[in-house]
Tab-separated table of C-alpha atoms in Angstrom:
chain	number	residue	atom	x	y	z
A	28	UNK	CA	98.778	256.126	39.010
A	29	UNK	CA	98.526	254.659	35.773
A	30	UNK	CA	101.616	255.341	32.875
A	31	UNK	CA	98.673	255.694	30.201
A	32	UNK	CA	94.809	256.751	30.524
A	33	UNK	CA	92.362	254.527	29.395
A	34	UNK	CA	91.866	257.141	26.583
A	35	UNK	CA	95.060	257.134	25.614
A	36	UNK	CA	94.873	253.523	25.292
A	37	UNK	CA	91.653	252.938	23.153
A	38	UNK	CA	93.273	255.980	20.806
A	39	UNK	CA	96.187	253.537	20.011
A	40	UNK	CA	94.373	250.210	19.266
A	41	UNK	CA	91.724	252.771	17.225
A	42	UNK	CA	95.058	254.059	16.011
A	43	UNK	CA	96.860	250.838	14.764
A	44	UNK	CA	93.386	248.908	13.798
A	45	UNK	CA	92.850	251.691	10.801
A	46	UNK	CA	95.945	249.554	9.256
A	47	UNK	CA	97.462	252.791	8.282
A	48	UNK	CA	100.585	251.819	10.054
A	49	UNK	CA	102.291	248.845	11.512
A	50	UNK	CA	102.443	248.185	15.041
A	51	UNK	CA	106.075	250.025	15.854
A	52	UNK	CA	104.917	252.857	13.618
A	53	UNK	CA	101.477	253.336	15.419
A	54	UNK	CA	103.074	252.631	19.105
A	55	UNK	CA	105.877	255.214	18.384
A	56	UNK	CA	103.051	258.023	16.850
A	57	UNK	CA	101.423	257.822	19.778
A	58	UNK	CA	104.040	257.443	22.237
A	59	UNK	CA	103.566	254.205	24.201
A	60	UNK	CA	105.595	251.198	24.204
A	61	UNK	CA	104.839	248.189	21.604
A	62	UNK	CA	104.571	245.884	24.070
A	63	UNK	CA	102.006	247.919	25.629
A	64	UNK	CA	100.124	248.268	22.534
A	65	UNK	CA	100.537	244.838	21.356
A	66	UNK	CA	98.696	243.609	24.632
A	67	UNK	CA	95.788	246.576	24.789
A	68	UNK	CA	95.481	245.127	20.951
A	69	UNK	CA	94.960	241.482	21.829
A	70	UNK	CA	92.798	242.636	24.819
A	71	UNK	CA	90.694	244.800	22.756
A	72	UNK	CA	90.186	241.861	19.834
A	73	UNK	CA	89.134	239.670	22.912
A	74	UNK	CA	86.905	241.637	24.864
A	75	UNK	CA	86.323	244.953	22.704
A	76	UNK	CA	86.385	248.182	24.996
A	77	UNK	CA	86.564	246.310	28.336
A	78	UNK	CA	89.522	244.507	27.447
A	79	UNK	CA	91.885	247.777	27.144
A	80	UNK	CA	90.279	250.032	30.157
A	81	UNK	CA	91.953	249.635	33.658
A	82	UNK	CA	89.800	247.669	36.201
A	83	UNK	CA	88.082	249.058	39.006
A	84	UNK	CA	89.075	247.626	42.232
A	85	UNK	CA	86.509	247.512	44.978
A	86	UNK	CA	87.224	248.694	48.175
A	87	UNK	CA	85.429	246.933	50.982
A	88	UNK	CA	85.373	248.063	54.671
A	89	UNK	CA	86.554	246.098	57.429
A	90	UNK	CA	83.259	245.249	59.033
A	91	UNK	CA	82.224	243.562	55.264
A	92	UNK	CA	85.980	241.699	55.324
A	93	UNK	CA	85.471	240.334	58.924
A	94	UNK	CA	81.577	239.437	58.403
A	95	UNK	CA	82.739	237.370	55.110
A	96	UNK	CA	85.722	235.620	57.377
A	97	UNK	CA	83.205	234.571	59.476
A	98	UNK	CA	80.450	232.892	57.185
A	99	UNK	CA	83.368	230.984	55.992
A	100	UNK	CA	84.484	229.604	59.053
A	101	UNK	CA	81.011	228.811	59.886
């Protein structure tokens, strides 16, 4: 499980980016680290929304995983 929600996440960078507070101040109001919210910050100025949210991994079943194994040997 995640330490912070993607919710919790955009809230900070929407947070800090009102330039109300610095980046300690911000991270420490809303309780994550500043490391944390320095990257979500940089992610967010790079991608918008989709660079602070948590990827979705994709689960594939082991018939898909064998049938890709073996097109590639092929």
């Amino acid at each position: 499980m995640a330490k912070y929600t993607d919710k919790q996440k955009l809230e900070a960078v929407k947070a800090y980016r009102k330039g109300t507070g610095g980046l300690v101040a911000t991270a420490e109001a809303q309780g994550v680290s500043v490391a944390s919210l320095r990257k979500w910050v940089a992610g967010y100025s790079a991608l918008g929304a989709a660079g602070v949210v948590r990827k979705k991994r994709s689960h594939y079943d082991l018939d898909f995983k064998l049938e890709v194994l073996r097109r590639m040997s092929e």
